[in-house]
Amino acid sequence: MKTNFSRREFLAAAGVAVGAVAAPGVASVLKTPAARVAIGQCAEYNRQVTDVLAVMFDQLGGIGPLVRGKTVAIKLNMTGTTQMKLGNLPNQTTHWVHPQVIGSLITLLGSAGARRIRLLESVPAGTKPIEEFMIASGWKPQDFAGAAKSVEFENTNFLGNAKTYARFMVPGGGLMYAGYDLNHSYRDCDVFISLAKLKEHRTAGVTLSMKNCFGITPCTIYSDEVPEDEPAIVPIGYRGPMHSGSRTPPKSAPQPVAQSTDPGFRVPRITADLVASRPIHLAVIDGIYTMTAGELPYRDGGKWVNQAIHPGLLVAGMNCVATDAVATAIMGFDPMADRGKPPFQKCDSTLRLAESLGVGTRDLTRIEVVGPPIEKVRYPYPLLTHWG
């Protein structure tokens, strides 16, 4: 019997029960498409990426109305340090989003009329600019800067270019925390894009557009070495307490609304909280080259648990839950699964939790898939037998 319930989940469950009695006609309504997700086949990281993404965006109805004249923020996926590699493979072909996908997205956003484009990531390099982290990774940030007329960068792992943190309260009270204090960049934008990689995760089952947002939390507030009352001045340590519940954030930040030391309980709830409080307007997932068995390279007894793979796919949608549901199905998993079933053997489903917060649907019967059908491009990931 499940004993770890937050106040928000209890109320949500009660609301569903009432709705089932009060609205007998709801079943027919739920069968109507609630979201559209585009799948694109793309074999390599070259000019084809721009062309395929352009077609996908057209299939979604076009991104012009979304971004024209707007400030657009893109949360990248560059998790871990530059030294964390799967053998000798470049990180962008295994667990980072590829620079070609970043550049293509910037180009298309600029062509669609975006006024200002900001690349964001909480890089593990103290307060150094994100450009320095990119250079250390062998990337050329000047290529991104030249892909549109106004491109900026910010390391969001600390206060950054602001005097205060931006507070995002979770609608309904939150599943894990009442709210989150984040770098100003996640507030000072009109459009927020999550640019993720098609990967599994040893704690959350899958890490796609929603789990990518776990990294928007600054280590000045959510790490294992921050002060008790106020944020640290510079990023210290890692986000261990968010996984383990070993300590709470400083008193200046919103506090927990649920108690658990189970990472499989905590991480999916934090992720769902974040995408409910800081909505994603466009989700883009790079699955051209990636890897199995988690979001970071991992050795077990000297042997790599991860395998480099080549699905040759891109996935995009304007609802993050629906987009991640389609990506989960492409990986050979059931997006309607929950704890105890792959890929959520040891965790709760972020898809279900975000759905419970009203962010979107994970039900494939309510999602219109454009481009090749899922069954034509499905790339089954092997079941994880080691979860670290």
PDB file of C-alpha atoms in Angstrom, residues 70-173:
ATOM      1  CA  LYS A  70       9.265  37.271 -28.489  1.00  0.00           C
ATOM      2  CA  THR A  71      12.143  36.455 -26.170  1.00  0.00           C
ATOM      3  CA  VAL A  72      12.705  32.699 -26.440  1.00  0.00           C
ATOM      4  CA  ALA A  73      14.621  30.728 -23.810  1.00  0.00           C
ATOM      5  CA  ILE A  74      16.049  27.290 -24.641  1.00  0.00           C
ATOM      6  CA  LYS A  75      17.011  24.906 -21.837  1.00  0.00           C
ATOM      7  CA  LEU A  76      19.814  22.766 -23.250  1.00  0.00           C
ATOM      8  CA  ASN A  77      20.700  19.251 -22.109  1.00  0.00           C
ATOM      9  CA  MET A  78      24.430  19.202 -21.262  1.00  0.00           C
ATOM     10  CA  THR A  79      24.284  17.151 -18.082  1.00  0.00           C
ATOM     11  CA  GLY A  80      27.435  16.247 -16.185  1.00  0.00           C
ATOM     12  CA  THR A  81      31.004  17.348 -16.781  1.00  0.00           C
ATOM     13  CA  THR A  82      33.026  17.385 -19.988  1.00  0.00           C
ATOM     14  CA  GLN A  83      35.002  14.364 -18.705  1.00  0.00           C
ATOM     15  CA  MET A  84      31.924  12.129 -18.385  1.00  0.00           C
ATOM     16  CA  LYS A  85      32.194  10.229 -21.660  1.00  0.00           C
ATOM     17  CA  LEU A  86      31.050   6.878 -22.989  1.00  0.00           C
ATOM     18  CA  GLY A  87      34.428   5.553 -24.090  1.00  0.00           C
ATOM     19  CA  ASN A  88      35.889   7.990 -26.605  1.00  0.00           C
ATOM     20  CA  LEU A  89      32.555   9.096 -28.042  1.00  0.00           C
ATOM     21  CA  PRO A  90      31.694  12.804 -28.067  1.00  0.00           C
ATOM     22  CA  ASN A  91      29.096  13.650 -25.433  1.00  0.00           C
ATOM     23  CA  GLN A  92      26.756  15.118 -28.040  1.00  0.00           C
ATOM     24  CA  THR A  93      26.374  11.696 -29.669  1.00  0.00           C
ATOM     25  CA  THR A  94      25.506   9.946 -26.399  1.00  0.00           C
ATOM     26  CA  HIS A  95      23.931  12.010 -23.607  1.00  0.00           C
ATOM     27  CA  TRP A  96      24.039  15.679 -24.670  1.00  0.00           C
ATOM     28  CA  VAL A  97      21.887  17.378 -27.235  1.00  0.00           C
ATOM     29  CA  HIS A  98      23.954  17.854 -30.395  1.00  0.00           C
ATOM     30  CA  PRO A  99      25.193  21.338 -31.407  1.00  0.00           C
ATOM     31  CA  GLN A 100      23.761  20.811 -34.893  1.00  0.00           C
ATOM     32  CA  VAL A 101      20.278  20.492 -33.382  1.00  0.00           C
ATOM     33  CA  ILE A 102      20.872  23.613 -31.269  1.00  0.00           C
ATOM     34  CA  GLY A 103      22.063  25.606 -34.279  1.00  0.00           C
ATOM     35  CA  SER A 104      19.210  24.405 -36.483  1.00  0.00           C
ATOM     36  CA  LEU A 105      16.652  25.319 -33.837  1.00  0.00           C
ATOM     37  CA  ILE A 106      18.157  28.792 -33.427  1.00  0.00           C
ATOM     38  CA  THR A 107      18.114  29.321 -37.196  1.00  0.00           C
ATOM     39  CA  LEU A 108      14.452  28.344 -37.457  1.00  0.00           C
ATOM     40  CA  LEU A 109      13.471  30.483 -34.474  1.00  0.00           C
ATOM     41  CA  GLY A 110      15.247  33.460 -36.006  1.00  0.00           C
ATOM     42  CA  SER A 111      13.567  32.889 -39.364  1.00  0.00           C
ATOM     43  CA  ALA A 112      10.202  32.664 -37.587  1.00  0.00           C
ATOM     44  CA  GLY A 113      10.726  36.141 -36.123  1.00  0.00           C
ATOM     45  CA  ALA A 114      12.039  35.525 -32.600  1.00  0.00           C
ATOM     46  CA  ARG A 115      13.322  38.860 -31.289  1.00  0.00           C
ATOM     47  CA  ARG A 116      15.800  37.419 -28.784  1.00  0.00           C
ATOM     48  CA  ILE A 117      17.042  33.857 -28.203  1.00  0.00           C
ATOM     49  CA  ARG A 118      18.692  32.800 -24.932  1.00  0.00           C
ATOM     50  CA  LEU A 119      20.584  29.524 -24.426  1.00  0.00           C
ATOM     51  CA  LEU A 120      20.369  28.303 -20.828  1.00  0.00           C
ATOM     52  CA  GLU A 121      21.991  25.532 -18.823  1.00  0.00           C
ATOM     53  CA  SER A 122      23.057  25.041 -15.211  1.00  0.00           C
ATOM     54  CA  VAL A 123      26.613  24.077 -16.019  1.00  0.00           C
ATOM     55  CA  PRO A 124      28.858  22.417 -13.388  1.00  0.00           C
ATOM     56  CA  ALA A 125      31.541  25.067 -13.688  1.00  0.00           C
ATOM     57  CA  GLY A 126      30.861  27.461 -10.841  1.00  0.00           C
ATOM     58  CA  THR A 127      29.886  30.903 -12.088  1.00  0.00           C
ATOM     59  CA  LYS A 128      31.773  30.608 -15.372  1.00  0.00           C
ATOM     60  CA  PRO A 129      29.810  31.628 -18.477  1.00  0.00           C
ATOM     61  CA  ILE A 130      28.104  28.830 -20.359  1.00  0.00           C
ATOM     62  CA  GLU A 131      30.211  29.786 -23.390  1.00  0.00           C
ATOM     63  CA  GLU A 132      33.370  28.689 -21.549  1.00  0.00           C
ATOM     64  CA  PHE A 133      31.798  25.321 -20.756  1.00  0.00           C
ATOM     65  CA  MET A 134      30.911  24.919 -24.426  1.00  0.00           C
ATOM     66  CA  ILE A 135      34.434  25.778 -25.533  1.00  0.00           C
ATOM     67  CA  ALA A 136      35.874  23.274 -23.060  1.00  0.00           C
ATOM     68  CA  SER A 137      33.556  20.714 -24.663  1.00  0.00           C
ATOM     69  CA  GLY A 138      34.943  21.411 -28.122  1.00  0.00           C
ATOM     70  CA  TRP A 139      31.944  23.458 -29.229  1.00  0.00           C
ATOM     71  CA  LYS A 140      31.983  26.857 -30.928  1.00  0.00           C
ATOM     72  CA  PRO A 141      29.457  29.161 -29.223  1.00  0.00           C
ATOM     73  CA  GLN A 142      30.097  31.764 -31.916  1.00  0.00           C
ATOM     74  CA  ASP A 143      28.316  29.443 -34.352  1.00  0.00           C
ATOM     75  CA  PHE A 144      25.186  29.641 -32.199  1.00  0.00           C
ATOM     76  CA  ALA A 145      25.549  33.413 -31.870  1.00  0.00           C
ATOM     77  CA  GLY A 146      25.692  33.719 -35.645  1.00  0.00           C
ATOM     78  CA  ALA A 147      22.654  31.525 -36.331  1.00  0.00           C
ATOM     79  CA  ALA A 148      20.191  34.365 -35.548  1.00  0.00           C
ATOM     80  CA  LYS A 149      20.458  38.102 -34.983  1.00  0.00           C
ATOM     81  CA  SER A 150      20.190  38.186 -31.177  1.00  0.00           C
ATOM     82  CA  VAL A 151      21.494  35.131 -29.314  1.00  0.00           C
ATOM     83  CA  GLU A 152      22.538  35.231 -25.651  1.00  0.00           C
ATOM     84  CA  PHE A 153      23.870  32.735 -23.125  1.00  0.00           C
ATOM     85  CA  GLU A 154      23.420  32.322 -19.374  1.00  0.00           C
ATOM     86  CA  ASN A 155      24.627  29.845 -16.773  1.00  0.00           C
ATOM     87  CA  THR A 156      21.508  29.379 -14.637  1.00  0.00           C
ATOM     88  CA  ASN A 157      23.154  27.429 -11.829  1.00  0.00           C
ATOM     89  CA  PHE A 158      23.280  30.572  -9.653  1.00  0.00           C
ATOM     90  CA  LEU A 159      21.789  34.068  -9.405  1.00  0.00           C
ATOM     91  CA  GLY A 160      23.390  35.158 -12.649  1.00  0.00           C
ATOM     92  CA  ASN A 161      22.543  38.523 -14.171  1.00  0.00           C
ATOM     93  CA  ALA A 162      19.862  39.473 -11.649  1.00  0.00           C
ATOM     94  CA  LYS A 163      19.475  40.807  -8.108  1.00  0.00           C
ATOM     95  CA  THR A 164      16.921  38.216  -6.971  1.00  0.00           C
ATOM     96  CA  TYR A 165      15.768  34.733  -7.869  1.00  0.00           C
ATOM     97  CA  ALA A 166      12.483  34.235  -9.690  1.00  0.00           C
ATOM     98  CA  ARG A 167       9.877  32.343  -7.683  1.00  0.00           C
ATOM     99  CA  PHE A 168       7.597  29.798  -9.353  1.00  0.00           C
ATOM    100  CA  MET A 169       4.778  28.483  -7.169  1.00  0.00           C
ATOM    101  CA  VAL A 170       3.234  25.163  -8.190  1.00  0.00           C
ATOM    102  CA  PRO A 171      -0.495  25.379  -9.025  1.00  0.00           C
ATOM    103  CA  GLY A 172      -2.501  23.492  -6.405  1.00  0.00           C
ATOM    104  CA  GLY A 173       0.261  23.489  -3.822  1.00  0.00           C
TER     105      GLY A 173
END
